[in-house]
mmCIF file of C-alpha atoms and ligand atoms in Angstrom:
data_model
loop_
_atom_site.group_PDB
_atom_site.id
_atom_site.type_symbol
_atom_site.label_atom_id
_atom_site.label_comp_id
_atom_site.label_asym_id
_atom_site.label_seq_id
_atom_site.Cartn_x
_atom_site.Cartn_y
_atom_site.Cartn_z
ATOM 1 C CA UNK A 1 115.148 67.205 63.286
ATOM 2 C CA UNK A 2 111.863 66.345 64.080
ATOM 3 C CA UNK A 3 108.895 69.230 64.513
ATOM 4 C CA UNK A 4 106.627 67.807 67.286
ATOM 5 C CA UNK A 5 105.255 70.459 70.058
ATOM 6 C CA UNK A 6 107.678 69.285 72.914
ATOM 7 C CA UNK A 7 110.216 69.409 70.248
ATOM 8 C CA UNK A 8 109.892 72.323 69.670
ATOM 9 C CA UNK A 9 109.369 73.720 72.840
ATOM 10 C CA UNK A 10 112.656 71.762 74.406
ATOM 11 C CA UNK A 11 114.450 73.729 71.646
ATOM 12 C CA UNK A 12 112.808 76.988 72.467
ATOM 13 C CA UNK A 13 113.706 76.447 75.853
ATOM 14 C CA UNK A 14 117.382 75.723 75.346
ATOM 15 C CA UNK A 15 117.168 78.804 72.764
ATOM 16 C CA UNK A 16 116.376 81.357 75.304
ATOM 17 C CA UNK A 17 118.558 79.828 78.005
ATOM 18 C CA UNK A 18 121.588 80.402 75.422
ATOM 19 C CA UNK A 19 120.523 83.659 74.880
ATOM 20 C CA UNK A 20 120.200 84.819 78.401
ATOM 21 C CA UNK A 21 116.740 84.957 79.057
ATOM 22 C CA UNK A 22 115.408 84.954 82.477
ATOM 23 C CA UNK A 23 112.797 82.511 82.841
ATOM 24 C CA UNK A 24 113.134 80.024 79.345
ATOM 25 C CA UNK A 25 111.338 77.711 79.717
ATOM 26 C CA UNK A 26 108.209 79.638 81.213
ATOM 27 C CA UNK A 27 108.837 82.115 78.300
ATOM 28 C CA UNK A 28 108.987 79.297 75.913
ATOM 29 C CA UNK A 29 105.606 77.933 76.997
ATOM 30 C CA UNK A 30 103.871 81.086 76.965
ATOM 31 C CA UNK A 31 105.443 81.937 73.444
ATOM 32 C CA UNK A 32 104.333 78.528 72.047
ATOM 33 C CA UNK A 33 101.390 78.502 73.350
ATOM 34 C CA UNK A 34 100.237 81.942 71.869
ATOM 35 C CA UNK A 35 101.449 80.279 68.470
ATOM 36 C CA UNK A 36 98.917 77.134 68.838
ATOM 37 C CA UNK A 37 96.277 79.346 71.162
ATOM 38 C CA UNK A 38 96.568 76.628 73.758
ATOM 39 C CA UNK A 39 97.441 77.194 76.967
ATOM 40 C CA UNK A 40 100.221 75.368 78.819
ATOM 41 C CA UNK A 41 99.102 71.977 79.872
ATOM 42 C CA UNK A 42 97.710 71.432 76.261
ATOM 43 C CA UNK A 43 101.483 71.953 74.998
ATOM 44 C CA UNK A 44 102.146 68.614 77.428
ATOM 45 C CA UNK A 45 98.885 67.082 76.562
ATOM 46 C CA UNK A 46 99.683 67.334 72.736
ATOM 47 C CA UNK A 47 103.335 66.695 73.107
ATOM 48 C CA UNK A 48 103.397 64.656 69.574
ATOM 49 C CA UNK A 49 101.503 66.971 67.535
ATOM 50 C CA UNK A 50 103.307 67.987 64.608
ATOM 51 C CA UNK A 51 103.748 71.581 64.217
ATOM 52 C CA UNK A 52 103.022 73.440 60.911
ATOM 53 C CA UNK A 53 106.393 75.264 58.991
ATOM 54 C CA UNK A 54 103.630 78.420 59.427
ATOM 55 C CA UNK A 55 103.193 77.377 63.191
ATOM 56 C CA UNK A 56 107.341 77.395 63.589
ATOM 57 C CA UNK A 57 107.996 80.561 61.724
ATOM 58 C CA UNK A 58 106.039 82.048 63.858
ATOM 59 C CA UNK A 59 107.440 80.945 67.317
ATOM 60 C CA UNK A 60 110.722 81.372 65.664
ATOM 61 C CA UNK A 61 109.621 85.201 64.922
ATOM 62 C CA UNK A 62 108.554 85.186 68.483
ATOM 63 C CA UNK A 63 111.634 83.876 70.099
ATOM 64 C CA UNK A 64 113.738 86.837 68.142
ATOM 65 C CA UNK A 65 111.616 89.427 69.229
ATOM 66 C CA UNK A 66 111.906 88.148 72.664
ATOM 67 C CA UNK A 67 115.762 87.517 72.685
ATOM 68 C CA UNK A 68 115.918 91.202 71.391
ATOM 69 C CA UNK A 69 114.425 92.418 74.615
ATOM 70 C CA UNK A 70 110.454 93.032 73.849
ATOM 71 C CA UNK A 71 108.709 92.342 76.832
ATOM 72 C CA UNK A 72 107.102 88.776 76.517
ATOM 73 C CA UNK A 73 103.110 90.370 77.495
ATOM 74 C CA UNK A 74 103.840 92.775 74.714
ATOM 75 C CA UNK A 75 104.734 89.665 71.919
ATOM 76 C CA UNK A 76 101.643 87.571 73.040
ATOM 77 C CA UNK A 77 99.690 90.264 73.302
ATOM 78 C CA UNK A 78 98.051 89.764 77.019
ATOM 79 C CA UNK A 79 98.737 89.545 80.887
ATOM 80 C CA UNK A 80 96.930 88.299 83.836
ATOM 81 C CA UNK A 81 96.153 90.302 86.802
ATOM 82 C CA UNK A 82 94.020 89.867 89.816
ATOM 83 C CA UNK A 83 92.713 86.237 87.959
ATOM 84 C CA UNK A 84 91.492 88.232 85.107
ATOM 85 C CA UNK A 85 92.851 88.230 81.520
ATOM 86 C CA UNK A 86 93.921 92.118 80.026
ATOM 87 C CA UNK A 87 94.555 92.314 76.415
ATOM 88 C CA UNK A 88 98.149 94.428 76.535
ATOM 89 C CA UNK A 89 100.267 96.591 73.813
ATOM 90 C CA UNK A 90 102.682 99.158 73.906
ATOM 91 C CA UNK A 91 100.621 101.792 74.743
ATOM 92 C CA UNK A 92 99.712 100.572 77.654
ATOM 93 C CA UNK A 93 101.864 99.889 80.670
ATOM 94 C CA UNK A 94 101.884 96.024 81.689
ATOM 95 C CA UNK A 95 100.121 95.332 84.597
ATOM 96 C CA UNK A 96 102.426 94.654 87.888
ATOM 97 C CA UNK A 97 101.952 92.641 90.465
ATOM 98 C CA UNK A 98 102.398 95.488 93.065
ATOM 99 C CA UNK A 99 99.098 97.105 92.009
ATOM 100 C CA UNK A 100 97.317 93.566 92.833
ATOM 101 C CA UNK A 101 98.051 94.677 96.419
ATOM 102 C CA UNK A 102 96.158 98.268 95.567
ATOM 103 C CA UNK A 103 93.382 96.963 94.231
ATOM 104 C CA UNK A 104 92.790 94.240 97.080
ATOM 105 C CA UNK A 105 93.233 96.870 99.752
ATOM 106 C CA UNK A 106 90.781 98.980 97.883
ATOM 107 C CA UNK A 107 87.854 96.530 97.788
ATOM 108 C CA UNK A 108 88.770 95.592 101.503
ATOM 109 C CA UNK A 109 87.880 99.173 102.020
ATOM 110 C CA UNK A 110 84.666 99.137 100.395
ATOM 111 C CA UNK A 111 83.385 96.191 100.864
ATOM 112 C CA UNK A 112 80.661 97.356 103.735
ATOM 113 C CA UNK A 113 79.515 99.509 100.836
ATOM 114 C CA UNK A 114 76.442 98.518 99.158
ATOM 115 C CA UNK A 115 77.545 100.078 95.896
ATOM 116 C CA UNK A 116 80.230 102.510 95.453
ATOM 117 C CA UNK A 117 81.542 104.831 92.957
ATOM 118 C CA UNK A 118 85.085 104.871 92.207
ATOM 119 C CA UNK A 119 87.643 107.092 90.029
ATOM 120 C CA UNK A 120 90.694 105.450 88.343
ATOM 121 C CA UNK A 121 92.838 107.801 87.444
ATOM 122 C CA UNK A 122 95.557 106.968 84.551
ATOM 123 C CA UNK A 123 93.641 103.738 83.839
ATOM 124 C CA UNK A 124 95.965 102.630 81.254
ATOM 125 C CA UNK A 125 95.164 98.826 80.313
ATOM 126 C CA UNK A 126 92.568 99.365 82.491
ATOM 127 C CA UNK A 127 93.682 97.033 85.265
ATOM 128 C CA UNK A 128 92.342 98.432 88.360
ATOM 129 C CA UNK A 129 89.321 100.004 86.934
ATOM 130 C CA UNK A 130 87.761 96.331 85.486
ATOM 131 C CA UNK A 131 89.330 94.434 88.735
ATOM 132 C CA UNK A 132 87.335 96.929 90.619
ATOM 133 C CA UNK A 133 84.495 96.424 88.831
ATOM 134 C CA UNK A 134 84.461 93.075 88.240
ATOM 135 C CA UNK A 135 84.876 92.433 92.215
ATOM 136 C CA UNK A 136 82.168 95.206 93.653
ATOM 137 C CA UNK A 137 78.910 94.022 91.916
ATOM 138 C CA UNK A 138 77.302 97.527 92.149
ATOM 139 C CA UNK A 139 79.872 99.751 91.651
ATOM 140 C CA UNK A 140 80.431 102.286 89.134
ATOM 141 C CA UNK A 141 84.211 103.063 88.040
ATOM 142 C CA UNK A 142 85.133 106.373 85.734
ATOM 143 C CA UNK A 143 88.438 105.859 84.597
ATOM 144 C CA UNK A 144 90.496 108.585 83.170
ATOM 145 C CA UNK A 145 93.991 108.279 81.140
ATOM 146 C CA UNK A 146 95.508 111.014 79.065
ATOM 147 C CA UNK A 147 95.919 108.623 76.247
ATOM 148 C CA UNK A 148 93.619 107.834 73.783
ATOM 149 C CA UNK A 149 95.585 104.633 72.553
ATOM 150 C CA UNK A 150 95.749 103.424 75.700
ATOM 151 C CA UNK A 151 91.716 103.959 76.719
ATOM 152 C CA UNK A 152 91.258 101.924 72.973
ATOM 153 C CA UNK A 153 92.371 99.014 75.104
ATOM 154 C CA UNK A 154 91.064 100.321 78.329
ATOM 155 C CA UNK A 155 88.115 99.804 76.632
ATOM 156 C CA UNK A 156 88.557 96.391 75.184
ATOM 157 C CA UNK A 157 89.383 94.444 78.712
ATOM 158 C CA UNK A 158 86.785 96.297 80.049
ATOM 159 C CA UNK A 159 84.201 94.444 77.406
ATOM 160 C CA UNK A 160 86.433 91.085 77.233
ATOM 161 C CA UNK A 161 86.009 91.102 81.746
ATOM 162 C CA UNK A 162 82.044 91.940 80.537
ATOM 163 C CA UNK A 163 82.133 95.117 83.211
ATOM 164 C CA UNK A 164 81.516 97.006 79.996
ATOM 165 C CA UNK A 165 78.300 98.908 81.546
ATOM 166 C CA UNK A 166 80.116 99.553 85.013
ATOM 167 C CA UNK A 167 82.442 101.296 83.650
ATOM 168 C CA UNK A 168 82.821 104.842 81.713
ATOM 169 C CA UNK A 169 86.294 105.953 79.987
ATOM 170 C CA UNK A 170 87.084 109.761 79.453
ATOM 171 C CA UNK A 171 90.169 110.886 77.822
ATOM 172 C CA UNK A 172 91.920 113.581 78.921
ATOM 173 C CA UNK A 173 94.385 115.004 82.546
ATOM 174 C CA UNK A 174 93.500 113.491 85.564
ATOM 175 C CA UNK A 175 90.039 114.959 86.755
ATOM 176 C CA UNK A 176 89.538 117.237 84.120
ATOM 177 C CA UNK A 177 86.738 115.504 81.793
ATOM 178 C CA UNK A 178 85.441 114.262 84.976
ATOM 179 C CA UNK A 179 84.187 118.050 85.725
ATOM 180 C CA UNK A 180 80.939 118.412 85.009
ATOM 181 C CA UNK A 181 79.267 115.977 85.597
ATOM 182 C CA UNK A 182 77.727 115.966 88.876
ATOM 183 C CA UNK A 183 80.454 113.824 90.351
ATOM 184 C CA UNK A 184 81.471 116.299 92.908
ATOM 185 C CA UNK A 185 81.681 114.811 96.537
ATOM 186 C CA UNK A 186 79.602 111.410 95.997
ATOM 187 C CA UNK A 187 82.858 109.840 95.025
ATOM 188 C CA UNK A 188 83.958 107.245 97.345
ATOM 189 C CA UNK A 189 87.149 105.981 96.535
ATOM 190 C CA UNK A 190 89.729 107.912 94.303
ATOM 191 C CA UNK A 191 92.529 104.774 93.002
ATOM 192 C CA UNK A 192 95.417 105.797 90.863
ATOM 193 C CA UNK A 193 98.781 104.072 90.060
ATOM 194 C CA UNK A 194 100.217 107.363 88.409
ATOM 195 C CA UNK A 195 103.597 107.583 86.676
ATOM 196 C CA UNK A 196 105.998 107.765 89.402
ATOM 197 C CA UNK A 197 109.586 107.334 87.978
ATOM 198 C CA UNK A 198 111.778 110.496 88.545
ATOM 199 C CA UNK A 199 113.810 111.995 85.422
ATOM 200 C CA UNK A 200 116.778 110.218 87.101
ATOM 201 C CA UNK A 201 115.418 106.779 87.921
ATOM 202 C CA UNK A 202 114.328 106.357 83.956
ATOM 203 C CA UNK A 203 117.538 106.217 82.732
ATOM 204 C CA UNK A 204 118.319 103.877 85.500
ATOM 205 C CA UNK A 205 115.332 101.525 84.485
ATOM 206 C CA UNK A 206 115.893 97.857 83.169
ATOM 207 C CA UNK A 207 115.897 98.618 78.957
ATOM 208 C CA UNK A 208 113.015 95.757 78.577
ATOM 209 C CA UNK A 209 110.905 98.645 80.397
ATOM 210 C CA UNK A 210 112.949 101.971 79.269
ATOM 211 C CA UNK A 211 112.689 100.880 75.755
ATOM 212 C CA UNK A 212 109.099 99.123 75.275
ATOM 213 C CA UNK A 213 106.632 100.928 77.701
ATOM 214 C CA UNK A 214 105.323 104.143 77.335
ATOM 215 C CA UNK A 215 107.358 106.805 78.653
ATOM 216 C CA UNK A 216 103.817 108.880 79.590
ATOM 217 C CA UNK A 217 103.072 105.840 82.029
ATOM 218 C CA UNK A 218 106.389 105.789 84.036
ATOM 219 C CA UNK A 219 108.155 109.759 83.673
ATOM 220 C CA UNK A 220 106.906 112.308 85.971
ATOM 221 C CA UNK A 221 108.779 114.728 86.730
ATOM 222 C CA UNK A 222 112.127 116.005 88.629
ATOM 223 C CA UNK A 223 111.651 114.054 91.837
ATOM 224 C CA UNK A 224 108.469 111.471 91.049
ATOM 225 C CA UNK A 225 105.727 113.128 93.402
ATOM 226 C CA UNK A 226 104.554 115.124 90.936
ATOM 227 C CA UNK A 227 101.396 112.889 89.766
ATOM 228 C CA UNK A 228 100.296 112.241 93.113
ATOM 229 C CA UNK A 229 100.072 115.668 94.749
ATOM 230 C CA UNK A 230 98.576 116.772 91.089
ATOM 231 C CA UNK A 231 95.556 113.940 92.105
ATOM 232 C CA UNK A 232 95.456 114.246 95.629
ATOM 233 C CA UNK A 233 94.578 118.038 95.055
ATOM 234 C CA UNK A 234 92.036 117.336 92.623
ATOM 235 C CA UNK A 235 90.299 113.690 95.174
ATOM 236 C CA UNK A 236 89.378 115.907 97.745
ATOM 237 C CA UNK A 237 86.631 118.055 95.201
ATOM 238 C CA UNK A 238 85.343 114.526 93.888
ATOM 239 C CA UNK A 239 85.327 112.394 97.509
ATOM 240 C CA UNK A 240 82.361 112.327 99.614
ATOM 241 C CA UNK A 241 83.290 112.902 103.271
ATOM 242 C CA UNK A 242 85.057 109.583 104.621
ATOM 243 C CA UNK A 243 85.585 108.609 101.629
ATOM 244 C CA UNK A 244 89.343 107.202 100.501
ATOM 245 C CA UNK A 245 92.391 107.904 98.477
ATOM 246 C CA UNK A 246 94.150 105.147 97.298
ATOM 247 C CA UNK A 247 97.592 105.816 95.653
ATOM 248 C CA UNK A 248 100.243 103.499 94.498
ATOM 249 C CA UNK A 249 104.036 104.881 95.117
ATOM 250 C CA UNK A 250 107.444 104.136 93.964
ATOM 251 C CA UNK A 251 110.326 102.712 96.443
ATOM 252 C CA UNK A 252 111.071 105.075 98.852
ATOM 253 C CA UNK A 253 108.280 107.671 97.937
ATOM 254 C CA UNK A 254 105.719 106.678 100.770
ATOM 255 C CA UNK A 255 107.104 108.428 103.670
ATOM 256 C CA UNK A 256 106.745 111.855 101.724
ATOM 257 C CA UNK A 257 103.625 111.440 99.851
ATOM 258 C CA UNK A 258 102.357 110.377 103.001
ATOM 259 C CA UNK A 259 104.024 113.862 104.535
ATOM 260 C CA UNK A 260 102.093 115.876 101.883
ATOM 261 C CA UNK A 261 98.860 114.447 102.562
ATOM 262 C CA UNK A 262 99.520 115.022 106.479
ATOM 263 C CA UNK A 263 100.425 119.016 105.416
ATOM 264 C CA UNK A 264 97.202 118.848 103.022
ATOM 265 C CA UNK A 265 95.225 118.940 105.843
ATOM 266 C CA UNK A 266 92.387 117.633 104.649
ATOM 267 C CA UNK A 267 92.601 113.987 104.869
ATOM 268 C CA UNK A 268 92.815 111.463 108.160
ATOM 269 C CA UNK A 269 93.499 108.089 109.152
ATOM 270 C CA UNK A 270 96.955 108.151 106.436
ATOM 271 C CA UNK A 271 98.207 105.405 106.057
ATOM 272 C CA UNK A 272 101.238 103.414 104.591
ATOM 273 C CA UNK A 273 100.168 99.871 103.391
ATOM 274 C CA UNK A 274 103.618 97.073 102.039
ATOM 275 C CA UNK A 275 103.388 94.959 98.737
ATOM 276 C CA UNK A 276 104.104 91.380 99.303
ATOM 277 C CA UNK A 277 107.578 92.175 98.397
ATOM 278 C CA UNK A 278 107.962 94.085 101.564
ATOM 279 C CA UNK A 279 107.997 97.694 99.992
ATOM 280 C CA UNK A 280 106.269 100.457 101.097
ATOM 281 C CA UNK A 281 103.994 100.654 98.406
ATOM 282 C CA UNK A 282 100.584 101.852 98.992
ATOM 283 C CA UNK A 283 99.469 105.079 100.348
ATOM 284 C CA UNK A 284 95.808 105.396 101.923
ATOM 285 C CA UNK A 285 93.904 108.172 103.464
ATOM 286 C CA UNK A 286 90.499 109.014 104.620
ATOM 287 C CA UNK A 287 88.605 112.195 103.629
ATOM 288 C CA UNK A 288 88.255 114.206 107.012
HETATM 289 N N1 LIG B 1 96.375 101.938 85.951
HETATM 290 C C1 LIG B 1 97.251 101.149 85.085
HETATM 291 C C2 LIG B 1 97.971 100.109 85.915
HETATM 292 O O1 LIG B 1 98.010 100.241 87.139
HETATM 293 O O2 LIG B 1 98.493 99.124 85.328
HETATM 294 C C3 LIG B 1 98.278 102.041 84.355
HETATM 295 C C4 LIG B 1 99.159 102.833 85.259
HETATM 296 S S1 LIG B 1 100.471 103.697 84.430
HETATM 297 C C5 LIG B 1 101.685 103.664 85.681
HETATM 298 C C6 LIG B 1 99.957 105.398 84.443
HETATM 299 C C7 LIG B 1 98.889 105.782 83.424
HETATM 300 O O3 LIG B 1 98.618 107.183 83.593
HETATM 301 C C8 LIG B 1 99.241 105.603 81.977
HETATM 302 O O4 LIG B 1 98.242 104.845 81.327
HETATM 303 C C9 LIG B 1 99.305 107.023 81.399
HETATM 304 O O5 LIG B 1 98.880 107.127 80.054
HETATM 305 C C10 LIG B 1 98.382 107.766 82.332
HETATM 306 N N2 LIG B 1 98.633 109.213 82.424
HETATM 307 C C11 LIG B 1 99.818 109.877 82.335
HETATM 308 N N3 LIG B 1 99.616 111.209 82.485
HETATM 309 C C12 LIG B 1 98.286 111.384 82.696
HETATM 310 C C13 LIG B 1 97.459 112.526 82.903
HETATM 311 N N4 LIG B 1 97.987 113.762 82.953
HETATM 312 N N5 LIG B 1 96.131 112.341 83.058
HETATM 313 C C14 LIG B 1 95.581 111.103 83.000
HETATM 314 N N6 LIG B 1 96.320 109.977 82.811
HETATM 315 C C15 LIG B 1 97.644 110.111 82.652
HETATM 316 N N1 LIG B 2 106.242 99.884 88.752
HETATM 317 C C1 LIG B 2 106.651 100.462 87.481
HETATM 318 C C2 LIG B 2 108.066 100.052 87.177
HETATM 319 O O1 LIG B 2 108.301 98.882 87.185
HETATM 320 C C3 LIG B 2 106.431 101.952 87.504
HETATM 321 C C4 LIG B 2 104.989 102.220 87.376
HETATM 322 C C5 LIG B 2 104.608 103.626 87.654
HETATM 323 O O2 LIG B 2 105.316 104.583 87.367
HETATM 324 N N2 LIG B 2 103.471 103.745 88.211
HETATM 325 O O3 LIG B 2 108.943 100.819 86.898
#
């Protein structure tokens, strides 16, 4: 058996087909790569290097975890979202692809702004708060997350993305270490993908996600609302007049947070924005 890098990666491959894995081969690649700190065309480019035993135990380790169901951002440690790189672990939720949509609508809305403040509530890896920041020159984000863990991290992609000195992290629920601090009304956008997953849905989750991700970024609550009622109470103290709420929901939620905010009564232009999956995924309002 021979131990060059495509060699090793063909067997990877075949490895994780066996085993069920969606995706092998682009799992492979990603789990190799980590191994040798390459990225994926150097794995090609360096097809006939010989790998080290220390270099194979290690993408064999990988390959268990993997086959035993730990999400593959969580083994190598990082994800990509909106073109940037976010260090990830398991205290922090893995960025999806659904938020990309959020945070794209969000700087559509502010663009006409010459600088903006923003408030990221349950900033977790801190995805939307350093995409913000990294894509509004002159904006300021304060990101909030209840977990201290997770802001460790927060804090980390926010220096890696070098947004370091737009942003501020505060630990604690929602808007409350946010009080204060002269923030009231010159806020102009409020952004939050809040848990959203009723007590129901979670057992009904995939186990790569049930298992691995924290429970305090998916769970809230009886019926899943919970979160964003909670922060659409506490926007309208912190938004300037006109300014926007930006809320990410979960399938089939949009209709009634967008009912709340209508019953609110203190927010206009509501409006239900789709993910490029076609889901109603985005709710978006205007500060009356
Ligand atoms: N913003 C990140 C993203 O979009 O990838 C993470 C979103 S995750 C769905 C929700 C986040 O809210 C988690 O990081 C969790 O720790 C945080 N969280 C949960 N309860 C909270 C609370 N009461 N106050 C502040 N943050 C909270
Ligand atoms: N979109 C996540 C999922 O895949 C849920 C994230 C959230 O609760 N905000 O389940």
């Amino acid at each position: 058996m021979s131990n060059t890098c495509l060699e090793i990666l063909n067997q990877a491959v075949e490895k994780l087909r066996s085993e069920g894995v969606d995706r092998p081969r682009t799992n492979a690649e990603l789990l190799l790569g980590a191994v040798l700190r390459v990225n994926k065309i150097d794995l090609y480019l360096n097809r006939d290097l010989i790998l080290t035993p220390q270099q194979i135990e290690k993408n064999n380790h990988f390959l268990q975890e993997r086959i035993s169901g730990r999400p593959l951002q969580y083994i190598i440690g990082s994800k990509e979202f909106f073109g940037l790189e976010f260090k990830v672990n398991e205290y922090v939720l893995i960025p999806r692809p659904e938020t990309e949509t959020l945070v794209e609508i969000v700087i559509e809305r502010l663009k006409s702004h010459s600088s903006s403040k923003i408030i990221d509530i349950g900033t977790g890896s801190g995805a939307i708060a350093v995409s913000l920041a990294k894509n509004q020159k002159n904006s300021s984000v304060f990101a909030t997350d209840i977990s201290s863990d997770a802001l460790i991290v927060a804090i980390e992609n926010a220096k890696m993305n070098k947004v370091e000195n737009q942003i501020e992290f505060f630990q604690g629920d929602l808007f409350e270490p946010l009080k204060n601090k002269n923030l009231e009304e010159k806020i102009d956008c409020v952004v939050s993908n809040p848990p959203y997953v009723s007590e129901d849905e979670f057992d009904q989750l995939p186990k790569e996600i049930r298992d691995y991700e924290p429970v305090v970024a998916l769970k809230s609550g009886q019926e899943g609302m919970s979160f964003h009622k909670k922060i659409t109470e506490g926007a309208v103290d912190f938004l300037k007049r006109d300014g926007i709420l930006a809320l990410e929901v979960g399938l089939g939620q949009a209709k009634q947070v967008a009912a709340f905010l209508e019953k609110f009564d203190k927010f206009k232009h509501i409006e239900i924005k789709k993910d490029l999956g076609g889901i109603e995924r985005i709710v978006i309002a205007v500060k009356t």
